[in-house]
Amino acid sequence: MKAHDRDFRELIKVSEIQEGLLFFLCAALLLVYSLVNHLGSISLEWKLSPYLFPLLIAICLGVLSVSLLAEGFRKKGTEEVGAKKGVSLWKRSICIFLFAICYFLLMNLITFIPATILFLIVSFLYLGERRLWLIGALSLSTAFIVYFLFDVMLHVMLP
Amino acid sequence: MPDFMSVFAYFLDIRFVFFVLAGSLAGLFVGAIPGLSVSMATALLVSITYSWDTSSALATIMGVYVVGVFSGALSAILINIPGAPSSVVTTLDGFPLASKGEAYKALKYTTVYSFVGTVFGFVALWFLVRPVSMVALKFSPMDYFLLAFFGLTTVGSLTAKNFSKGLISALLGLIFSLVGIDSVVGTARLTFGLYDLQAGISIVPALVGLFGFSEILMVISDGNFDGEVTKIAKSVVRMKDILKHFAISMYYATIGTLIGALPGAGGPVASFIAYSQAKKIVKNPSVPFGEGAVEGIIASETANNACIGGALIPMLALAIPGDAVTAIILSVFYVHGLRPGPMFIKTSPDMFHIILAGGLIASMFLLILGLLVAPRISKVITVPKRILLPIVGVLCVIGAFACNNRMFDVGLMFFFGILGYFLRKRDYSVAPMTLAIVLGGMMDSNFRRAISLASSESHFMGALFGRPITIVLLILIVITIASNIPAVKRIFSAAGNR
């Protein structure tokens, strides 16, 4: 039983298996969605149905996800798994993504220019810039230049 | 040549030339800075130029496209990091040559042959787009569907390390393209009750997210913030020496144009094939290939720039983009109410002239900027990414918001940004997804039209697949798919070894 559990845990670590399962789930959901909507709410033949193309996509995605799973099983068998290249700094990317989300939310509360200045200051500091005068100058100038360039000159509406 | 005067009239239009120059300058910097890409800049420009008149928008975008593809070679030569995927091959000889203290020579060869390739591509576009449009008039709805499908399979096979992953990326793009009110029967699909999704997923926020925001996240996670620049010492490089490779460059330009015209293939493939051809043809290079041979730089740069004109041929004649940037340019056409396709040249000749004029003027700016500004650009290439990336992030937000003035689109941009980031981290290319998002609506409507038409015929399969063009496209698709199946690959390699 323990050997089985270990095997399963090893298998699930293979990226192709994870992705194959995820895409297979997506394919199944799309298939169900297309069938339910076509059969349930549309009184059209399949040839005109708006759910025909999604149905085909679901089938193709299902086949490809099975091929990914097969590749994952093959990799597991040959122990090609786990060769992580270099140091991943993905946490930094996620933090920047979260800053951007906060920026998006802040813009609704305090308008474009103050939100942009805040976002730039926090991002510059987080990414390792330590010269405070540069951070201040760049944040202020970028926010105002962008505002002037887009809003005033190019007539592009800003958030 | 009835178009000649119409095209060259734009050379005298100061406003038009100014917009091309502005685009060219933007392209020079965007292409040269690793981490910023031409696709990203074009995607941002779609939203900025949304409210502009079409000629100014296209002039700017052609400037960015032409000069951006060229300037990807600058960082490839000076810091061994290609500014654009199509310049990867240029690093093989460009950087070794620069390391020997001949960076100026490498830049000069790059500039001249990028110019040659670009002009060749646009001349080919000028002459070939009409015959291709004539052929396209004979296309049935099924042919359009299959051609788009062929494009997706090609781009899936060429841009991803794994064919299945390339196709999965394309299928995800197709799913996104189906969101919204169906154009044939008017039913809401995949909107999940969200009112903002009823008009579908806007192309601009999706592209800005996939190419702009995901690029920021990728650069940050790679941690490669700075590069060391090779010093450029000015030396005498005679034009006579440069131009003695002109004849063979025509061969590389032909390769580039033809590969560019294949839906889905693009600069990276063209430059790679041209480089392998150069290694076969040029028996006595200046130094061995890979050690700073100018012949390698010529092959790569001529081919990847010739791709630009080539990629515009299927985009204008068939509304099938040749690469990711032309997929974005296609969305500019849609945003401005234009419909490329077989009748485009007849119905909108002025737009065709604008593209030709924009491309040719941009190629002149490529030559001028490449010879005068490029050698002085090394400081800009190493602008610390910790400064650059947050500013690009702000531009992504503005770009996503500006197309419809909706905060919802900014949210969509973030969604596609994070999706693109995870896909790229796991070796899924976002190029097939981009093409699929642009082509999905057309594929869906043509597929259903084809099925509908065929079902009224006595021989359903014959009506669907019996036409010569359809058979050719089907064969191409089967070859593309079969040649990417590992078992088939093994059989062919075993047969080859025997």
XYZ file of C-alpha atoms in Angstrom:
657
model
C 0.000 0.000 0.000
C 2.829 2.399 0.934
C 4.652 1.577 -2.294
C 1.518 2.417 -4.226
C 1.190 5.736 -2.394
C 4.830 6.540 -3.109
C 4.385 5.666 -6.770
C 1.313 7.871 -6.965
C 3.114 10.774 -5.286
C 6.024 10.440 -7.713
C 3.662 10.254 -10.644
C 1.770 13.363 -9.657
C 5.064 15.310 -9.455
C 5.633 14.871 -13.204
C 4.645 18.168 -14.827
C 3.143 16.482 -17.907
C 0.867 14.420 -15.659
C -0.299 17.518 -13.762
C -0.909 19.418 -16.990
C -2.521 16.415 -18.692
C -4.967 16.012 -15.811
C -5.788 19.726 -15.762
C -6.419 19.890 -19.509
C -8.375 16.652 -19.455
C -10.617 18.199 -16.812
C -11.009 21.335 -18.965
C -11.865 19.162 -21.988
C -14.444 17.185 -19.986
C -16.051 20.377 -18.654
C -16.202 21.910 -22.140
C -17.677 18.705 -23.556
C -20.379 18.609 -20.881
C -21.040 22.342 -21.317
C -21.453 21.965 -25.097
C -23.684 18.894 -24.872
C -25.859 20.247 -22.052
C -26.351 23.606 -23.769
C -27.001 22.135 -27.206
C -29.388 19.432 -26.073
C -30.989 21.499 -23.315
C -31.591 24.964 -24.654
C -31.079 25.096 -28.411
C -33.581 23.761 -30.917
C -31.087 23.711 -33.768
C -29.440 20.940 -35.744
C -25.796 20.240 -34.858
C -24.625 21.700 -38.190
C -25.865 25.161 -37.115
C -25.303 24.803 -33.407
C -22.992 27.308 -31.699
C -21.846 24.391 -29.534
C -20.524 22.274 -32.427
C -17.126 23.955 -32.554
C -16.647 23.944 -28.750
C -17.533 20.231 -28.814
C -14.827 19.551 -31.410
C -12.313 21.601 -29.436
C -13.180 19.622 -26.302
C -12.564 16.324 -28.121
C -9.219 17.523 -29.545
C -8.164 18.886 -26.141
C -9.101 15.561 -24.548
C -6.965 13.619 -27.055
C -4.001 15.962 -26.575
C -4.257 15.816 -22.793
C -4.170 12.010 -23.012
C -1.017 12.303 -25.146
C 0.489 14.568 -22.451
C -0.437 12.004 -19.789
C 1.161 9.248 -21.867
C 4.314 11.314 -22.146
C 4.272 11.883 -18.395
C 4.034 8.127 -17.757
C 6.901 7.546 -20.187
C 9.021 10.168 -18.436
C 8.262 8.670 -15.064
C 9.366 5.270 -16.353
C 12.658 6.614 -17.672
C 13.184 8.870 -14.638
C 13.594 12.045 -16.656
C 11.710 13.906 -13.962
C 12.851 16.606 -11.599
C 15.669 18.230 -13.537
C 14.888 21.782 -12.415
C 16.983 24.315 -14.273
C 18.516 27.235 -12.400
C 17.083 29.113 -9.464
C 13.457 30.043 -9.931
C 12.468 33.487 -8.754
C 8.792 32.892 -9.354
C 7.827 34.243 -5.939
C 9.144 37.649 -7.025
C 6.932 37.505 -10.117
C 3.913 36.633 -8.025
C 4.638 39.571 -5.690
C 4.849 41.953 -8.654
C 1.595 40.488 -9.930
C -0.014 41.182 -6.549
C 1.351 44.756 -6.572
C -0.238 45.190 -9.995
C -3.570 43.915 -8.698
C -3.354 46.383 -5.777
C -2.503 49.126 -8.294
C -5.597 48.159 -10.284
C -7.781 48.344 -7.160
C -6.162 51.542 -5.900
C -6.783 53.307 -9.192
C -10.507 53.014 -8.545
C -10.071 54.676 -5.145
C -7.378 57.343 -5.526
C -7.283 57.881 -9.359
C -4.508 57.273 -11.860
C -1.627 59.589 -10.926
C -1.356 58.864 -7.163
C -1.901 55.128 -7.728
C 0.797 55.044 -10.429
C 3.307 56.901 -8.225
C 2.668 54.472 -5.360
C 2.905 51.395 -7.609
C 6.179 52.563 -9.142
C 7.787 53.397 -5.779
C 6.859 50.021 -4.288
C 7.944 48.094 -7.423
C 11.289 49.912 -7.790
C 12.084 49.266 -4.130
C 10.995 45.635 -4.334
C 13.084 44.956 -7.453
C 16.198 46.254 -5.720
C 16.587 49.924 -6.620
C 18.001 51.715 -3.571
C 18.662 55.274 -4.804
C 15.757 57.124 -3.209
C 16.226 60.295 -5.270
C 16.019 58.207 -8.466
C 12.943 56.338 -7.245
C 11.202 59.616 -6.392
C 12.194 61.333 -9.619
C 11.264 58.371 -11.833
C 7.934 57.693 -10.129
C 6.792 61.305 -10.299
C 8.092 61.962 -13.799
C 6.705 58.712 -15.237
C 3.231 59.296 -13.802
C 3.057 62.883 -15.046
C 4.731 62.227 -18.413
C 2.398 59.281 -19.076
C -0.585 61.406 -18.088
C 0.520 64.296 -20.304
C 1.476 62.071 -23.253
C -1.570 59.850 -23.270
C -4.346 61.986 -21.840
C -3.389 65.422 -23.090
C -1.511 64.723 -26.327
C -2.832 61.400 -27.627
C -6.339 61.752 -26.142
C -6.189 58.233 -24.764
C -8.515 57.939 -21.784
C -6.695 56.866 -18.613
C -8.137 54.673 -15.853
C 2.815 49.687 -62.362
C -0.338 51.678 -61.490
C 0.362 51.580 -57.717
C 3.814 53.080 -57.978
C 2.830 56.727 -57.731
C 0.203 56.074 -55.051
C 2.785 54.369 -52.854
C 5.525 56.917 -53.382
C 3.147 59.815 -52.780
C 3.366 58.842 -49.096
C 7.130 59.465 -49.190
C 6.320 63.153 -49.607
C 3.643 63.219 -46.912
C 5.529 64.771 -43.984
C 2.917 63.718 -41.416
C 3.000 60.103 -42.603
C 6.814 60.026 -42.623
C 6.835 61.510 -39.099
C 4.600 58.716 -37.777
C 6.814 56.075 -39.422
C 9.869 57.754 -37.863
C 8.218 57.803 -34.426
C 7.388 54.108 -34.793
C 10.897 53.341 -36.040
C 12.502 55.062 -33.052
C 10.203 53.197 -30.697
C 10.988 49.949 -32.544
C 14.733 50.594 -32.308
C 14.621 50.801 -28.509
C 11.940 48.197 -27.899
C 13.618 45.633 -30.156
C 17.064 46.264 -28.739
C 16.150 45.947 -25.068
C 15.879 42.286 -24.088
C 12.651 41.758 -22.218
C 10.726 44.181 -24.382
C 9.444 42.717 -27.616
C 8.038 43.931 -30.914
C 4.873 41.933 -30.212
C 4.519 43.683 -26.856
C 5.048 47.125 -28.412
C 2.621 46.430 -31.257
C -0.001 45.133 -28.831
C 0.351 48.309 -26.736
C 0.199 50.430 -29.868
C -3.109 48.873 -30.936
C -4.753 50.410 -27.901
C -2.914 53.720 -28.134
C -3.673 54.159 -31.851
C -7.290 53.090 -31.377
C -8.596 56.629 -31.722
C -6.135 57.658 -34.459
C -6.868 57.663 -38.167
C -5.917 54.380 -39.847
C -3.011 55.714 -41.906
C -1.218 57.193 -38.867
C -1.839 54.023 -36.853
C -0.502 51.757 -39.606
C 2.467 54.056 -40.302
C 3.525 53.911 -36.645
C 3.005 50.168 -36.394
C 4.973 49.453 -39.593
C 7.850 51.538 -38.193
C 7.839 49.554 -34.945
C 7.559 46.228 -36.773
C 10.333 46.758 -39.348
C 12.892 48.470 -37.121
C 11.965 46.352 -34.076
C 12.761 43.106 -35.917
C 16.115 44.558 -36.999
C 17.103 45.969 -33.635
C 16.652 42.620 -31.918
C 20.073 41.896 -33.423
C 21.728 44.770 -31.525
C 21.525 43.127 -28.119
C 22.231 39.756 -29.768
C 25.556 41.166 -30.980
C 26.440 43.382 -28.030
C 25.332 41.344 -25.010
C 24.662 37.883 -26.500
C 20.973 38.148 -25.557
C 18.661 38.361 -28.581
C 16.230 41.268 -28.314
C 13.730 39.277 -30.403
C 13.311 35.529 -31.042
C 14.187 36.007 -34.715
C 17.656 37.234 -33.714
C 18.596 34.100 -31.794
C 20.630 32.807 -34.744
C 22.437 36.162 -35.027
C 24.005 35.587 -31.607
C 25.898 32.564 -33.024
C 28.256 34.739 -35.065
C 27.344 38.288 -34.017
C 28.534 38.044 -30.435
C 31.790 36.155 -31.234
C 32.593 38.846 -33.829
C 31.831 41.603 -31.302
C 33.972 39.834 -28.699
C 36.907 40.084 -31.106
C 36.544 43.876 -31.014
C 34.624 44.035 -34.292
C 31.179 44.958 -32.952
C 30.998 47.924 -35.323
C 31.573 45.637 -38.310
C 28.896 43.215 -37.079
C 26.405 46.082 -36.636
C 27.124 47.468 -40.091
C 26.602 44.096 -41.802
C 23.443 43.564 -39.762
C 22.047 46.964 -40.733
C 22.759 46.675 -44.455
C 21.409 43.137 -44.835
C 18.378 43.775 -42.633
C 17.611 46.621 -45.008
C 18.120 44.361 -48.044
C 15.870 41.673 -46.551
C 13.124 44.133 -45.607
C 13.027 45.780 -49.030
C 13.014 42.358 -50.742
C 10.096 41.240 -48.543
C 8.023 44.339 -49.303
C 8.717 44.121 -53.046
C 7.594 40.475 -52.893
C 4.479 41.585 -51.016
C 3.800 44.196 -53.701
C 4.010 41.657 -56.532
C 2.577 38.544 -54.868
C -0.411 39.808 -52.940
C -2.593 40.144 -56.066
C -1.968 36.625 -57.428
C -2.473 35.191 -53.940
C -5.731 37.165 -53.629
C -6.873 35.743 -56.983
C -6.267 32.209 -55.687
C -7.977 33.101 -52.417
C -11.151 34.065 -54.322
C -11.506 30.376 -55.164
C -11.402 29.390 -51.486
C -14.502 27.764 -49.993
C -15.460 28.159 -46.294
C -13.847 24.760 -45.588
C -10.605 25.961 -47.251
C -10.525 28.984 -44.971
C -11.095 26.785 -41.974
C -8.363 24.359 -43.049
C -5.899 27.121 -43.889
C -6.351 28.638 -40.435
C -6.069 25.161 -38.923
C -2.872 24.589 -40.917
C -1.523 27.867 -39.546
C -2.254 26.764 -35.993
C -0.627 23.346 -36.466
C 2.447 24.956 -38.057
C 2.879 27.533 -35.347
C 2.215 24.849 -32.738
C 4.941 22.656 -34.165
C 7.480 25.425 -34.625
C 7.149 27.535 -31.520
C 6.716 24.985 -28.744
C 9.287 22.405 -27.661
C 6.541 19.810 -27.624
C 3.969 19.587 -30.433
C 1.117 18.591 -28.097
C 1.833 21.642 -25.958
C 1.808 23.894 -29.032
C -1.566 22.522 -30.088
C -2.991 22.754 -26.564
C -2.003 26.421 -26.472
C -3.819 26.922 -29.803
C -6.927 25.093 -28.531
C -7.022 27.252 -25.394
C -6.857 30.302 -27.672
C -9.758 28.926 -29.718
C -11.816 28.475 -26.542
C -11.153 32.110 -25.567
C -12.115 33.264 -29.069
C -15.548 31.626 -28.697
C -16.499 33.607 -25.590
C -19.371 36.019 -26.236
C -22.413 36.258 -28.472
C -22.183 33.758 -31.340
C -22.081 35.589 -34.686
C -24.271 33.049 -36.521
C -27.261 32.417 -34.214
C -26.749 35.090 -31.563
C -26.512 32.806 -28.525
C -24.226 33.757 -25.626
C -21.433 31.200 -25.254
C -19.037 30.671 -22.345
C -19.999 33.992 -20.738
C -21.070 32.388 -17.431
C -23.572 35.149 -16.855
C -20.971 37.924 -16.969
C -22.355 40.894 -18.873
C -18.865 42.188 -19.715
C -18.044 38.969 -21.549
C -21.024 39.186 -23.898
C -19.093 41.221 -26.451
C -16.355 38.594 -26.308
C -12.801 38.790 -25.061
C -11.217 41.914 -26.532
C -8.108 41.081 -28.498
C -6.076 44.015 -27.161
C -6.114 43.192 -23.413
C -5.493 39.539 -24.266
C -2.470 40.415 -26.394
C -1.107 42.993 -23.941
C -1.429 40.392 -21.188
C 0.093 37.515 -23.154
C 2.999 39.481 -24.581
C 3.464 42.460 -22.262
C 2.557 41.576 -18.712
C 3.642 37.923 -18.934
C 6.993 39.102 -20.337
C 7.474 41.328 -17.252
C 6.757 38.371 -14.959
C 9.085 36.122 -17.003
C 12.004 38.585 -16.876
C 11.536 39.036 -13.131
C 11.407 35.297 -12.489
C 14.495 34.681 -14.656
C 16.345 37.244 -12.560
C 18.413 38.275 -15.579
C 18.252 42.005 -14.931
C 21.470 43.274 -16.437
C 23.952 42.332 -19.145
C 27.518 43.287 -19.925
C 27.884 45.297 -23.107
C 30.683 44.760 -25.591
C 32.505 48.019 -26.346
C 32.039 49.415 -29.842
C 35.223 50.764 -31.368
C 34.555 52.518 -34.652
C 36.484 50.955 -37.513
C 36.557 51.259 -41.284
C 34.180 48.785 -42.921
C 34.064 49.372 -46.662
C 30.663 49.229 -48.345
C 32.334 47.383 -51.238
C 33.210 44.515 -48.880
C 29.731 44.460 -47.409
C 27.983 44.406 -50.771
C 29.994 41.539 -52.235
C 27.551 39.177 -50.451
C 24.544 40.852 -52.068
C 23.888 38.087 -54.643
C 23.679 35.293 -52.067
C 21.593 37.487 -49.765
C 18.849 37.333 -52.411
C 18.649 33.587 -51.795
C 18.314 34.116 -48.021
C 15.716 36.815 -48.634
C 13.708 34.413 -50.803
C 13.819 31.805 -48.026
C 12.719 34.438 -45.498
C 9.835 35.699 -47.637
C 8.521 32.208 -48.420
C 8.738 31.053 -44.810
C 7.169 34.304 -43.631
C 4.262 33.691 -46.017
C 3.550 30.300 -44.432
C 0.836 30.867 -41.855
C 2.328 30.387 -38.439
C 6.019 30.200 -39.382
C 8.099 33.308 -38.783
C 11.464 34.999 -38.314
C 13.078 32.465 -35.959
C 12.430 29.582 -38.386
C 13.462 31.623 -41.428
C 16.741 32.747 -39.896
C 17.523 29.224 -38.719
C 16.909 27.698 -42.182
C 18.825 30.472 -43.954
C 21.736 29.978 -41.546
C 21.821 26.223 -42.170
C 21.737 26.913 -45.928
C 24.608 29.392 -45.553
C 26.665 26.731 -43.781
C 26.098 24.399 -46.720
C 26.602 26.922 -49.517
C 29.443 29.113 -48.262
C 32.471 26.855 -48.457
C 35.043 29.439 -47.399
C 33.558 31.822 -44.832
C 35.672 34.701 -43.489
C 36.124 32.678 -40.253
C 34.421 29.357 -39.403
C 30.685 29.611 -38.707
C 29.999 30.132 -35.016
C 33.260 32.042 -34.514
C 32.178 35.389 -35.956
C 31.495 34.690 -39.639
C 29.806 37.694 -41.281
C 28.210 35.173 -43.684
C 26.180 33.800 -40.749
C 25.004 37.278 -39.732
C 24.028 38.045 -43.335
C 21.969 34.830 -43.666
C 20.132 35.288 -40.384
C 19.402 38.996 -40.680
C 18.414 38.994 -44.362
C 15.991 36.114 -43.825
C 14.322 37.345 -40.640
C 13.706 40.805 -42.072
C 12.442 39.418 -45.395
C 9.883 37.532 -43.308
C 8.062 40.796 -42.550
C 6.831 41.303 -46.126
C 6.197 37.566 -46.461
C 4.067 37.409 -43.303
C 1.913 40.277 -44.579
C 0.959 38.362 -47.770
C -1.414 35.802 -46.152
C -2.607 38.459 -43.703
C -3.772 40.817 -46.449
C -4.911 38.251 -49.037
C -6.462 35.639 -46.751
C -6.844 37.354 -43.353
C -4.559 34.624 -41.976
C -1.609 36.177 -40.112
C 1.869 34.871 -40.825
C 3.178 35.409 -37.281
C 2.279 36.850 -33.878
C 2.969 40.468 -34.869
C 0.842 40.219 -38.025
C -1.896 38.661 -35.866
C -1.771 41.855 -33.800
C -1.672 44.019 -36.951
C -4.747 42.115 -38.160
C -6.512 43.200 -34.983
C -5.576 46.830 -35.848
C -7.429 46.333 -39.129
C -10.475 44.992 -37.308
C -10.326 47.808 -34.741
C -10.367 50.324 -37.611
C -13.248 48.564 -39.358
C -11.172 47.060 -42.187
C -11.642 43.488 -43.384
C -8.559 41.912 -45.000
C -9.206 39.036 -47.393
C -9.267 38.233 -51.121
C -11.170 41.431 -51.956
C -9.058 43.681 -49.732
C -6.716 44.872 -52.484
C -9.677 45.812 -54.666
C -11.848 47.358 -51.977
C -9.126 49.100 -49.940
C -6.177 49.761 -52.281
C -5.239 52.854 -50.276
C -4.666 50.741 -47.147
C -2.426 48.413 -49.139
C -0.446 51.425 -50.370
C -0.122 52.678 -46.800
C 1.326 49.343 -45.669
C 3.777 49.242 -48.570
C 4.802 52.868 -48.123
C 5.052 52.462 -44.339
C 7.249 49.383 -44.719
C 9.531 50.913 -47.344
C 9.929 54.206 -45.461
C 10.587 52.237 -42.263
C 13.289 50.253 -44.078
C 14.986 53.537 -44.981
C 14.834 54.611 -41.356
C 16.227 51.178 -40.463
C 19.279 51.948 -42.606
C 19.724 55.469 -41.247
C 19.124 54.575 -37.591
C 21.162 51.386 -37.905
C 24.197 53.200 -39.272
C 23.976 56.352 -37.160
C 22.160 55.564 -33.914
C 22.693 51.823 -33.327
C 26.420 52.117 -32.531
C 25.529 54.620 -29.792
C 22.673 52.618 -28.295
C 24.668 50.339 -26.020
C 23.837 52.380 -22.881
C 20.100 52.059 -23.547
C 20.321 48.273 -23.915
C 21.500 48.025 -20.336
C 18.863 50.215 -18.711
C 18.363 48.244 -15.502
C 15.283 46.063 -15.777
C 14.357 46.974 -12.187
C 13.680 50.477 -13.554
C 12.196 49.465 -16.874
C 9.759 46.716 -15.911
C 7.478 48.656 -13.518
C 7.168 51.421 -16.136
C 6.204 48.829 -18.777
C 3.678 47.481 -16.250
C 2.013 50.923 -16.112
C 1.921 51.012 -19.933
C 0.278 47.572 -19.993
C -2.486 48.821 -17.689
C -3.052 51.903 -19.854
C -2.963 49.803 -23.032
C -5.554 47.348 -21.743
C -7.848 50.097 -20.439
C -7.645 52.383 -23.464
C -9.259 50.066 -26.046
C -12.746 50.058 -24.468
C -12.296 52.369 -21.449
C -13.290 49.492 -19.144
C -11.563 48.402 -15.942
C -12.825 44.907 -16.782
C -10.290 44.795 -19.634
C -7.480 45.590 -17.198
C -8.612 42.566 -15.186
C -8.621 40.498 -18.400
C -5.100 41.697 -19.167
C -3.942 40.507 -15.726
C -5.669 37.165 -16.295
C -3.921 36.657 -19.646
C -0.658 37.931 -18.166
C -0.604 35.341 -15.409
C -1.885 32.638 -17.782
C 0.859 33.494 -20.302
C 3.441 33.457 -17.517
C 2.508 29.981 -16.298
C 2.217 28.637 -19.840
C 5.647 29.952 -20.781
C 7.165 28.675 -17.556
C 5.929 25.224 -18.539
C 7.240 25.461 -22.124
C 3.927 26.317 -23.785
C 4.403 29.004 -26.415
C 1.841 31.819 -26.361
C 2.155 32.435 -30.128
C -0.330 29.649 -31.102
C -2.779 31.021 -28.529
C -2.497 34.530 -30.001
C -3.149 33.291 -33.531
C -6.054 31.183 -32.313
C -7.666 34.101 -30.455
C -7.504 36.177 -33.631
C -8.597 33.381 -36.000
C -11.074 31.489 -33.797
C -14.224 33.421 -34.748
C -13.463 33.071 -38.455
C -12.728 29.349 -38.081
C -15.968 28.722 -36.193
C -18.223 30.537 -38.672
C -16.506 29.044 -41.758
C -16.611 25.547 -40.301
C -20.355 25.717 -39.645
C -20.979 27.324 -43.044
C -19.030 24.518 -44.727
C -20.961 21.826 -42.845
C -24.266 23.528 -43.662
C -23.464 23.830 -47.378
C -22.172 20.262 -47.623
C -25.202 18.802 -45.864
C -27.450 20.026 -48.670
C -25.353 18.108 -51.255
C -25.886 14.433 -52.100
C -22.269 13.482 -51.269
C -21.541 15.093 -47.913
C -17.827 14.163 -47.630
C -17.206 14.861 -51.320
C -18.738 18.313 -51.009
C -16.744 18.978 -47.851
C -13.306 17.709 -48.858
C -13.486 16.994 -52.613
C -12.114 20.258 -54.019
C -8.449 20.398 -55.141
C -7.512 23.287 -52.802
C -9.154 21.463 -49.891
C -7.259 18.260 -50.688
C -3.922 20.133 -50.835
C -4.620 21.804 -47.489
C -5.671 18.506 -45.925
C -2.454 16.856 -47.141
C -0.399 19.725 -45.696
C -2.156 19.388 -42.343
C -1.701 15.610 -42.262
C 2.013 15.995 -43.105
C 2.468 18.656 -40.407
C 0.749 16.567 -37.757
C 2.293 13.241 -38.797
C 5.817 14.663 -38.974
C 5.473 15.781 -35.358
C 4.319 12.432 -33.976
C 7.342 10.845 -32.227
C 6.664 7.344 -33.637
C 6.548 8.682 -37.215
C 9.700 10.740 -36.562
C 11.488 7.576 -35.362
C 10.425 5.624 -38.485
C 11.751 8.372 -40.768
C 15.036 8.739 -38.886
C 15.511 4.934 -38.952
C 14.835 4.924 -42.707
C 17.277 7.803 -43.102
C 20.007 5.975 -41.194
C 19.546 2.906 -43.375
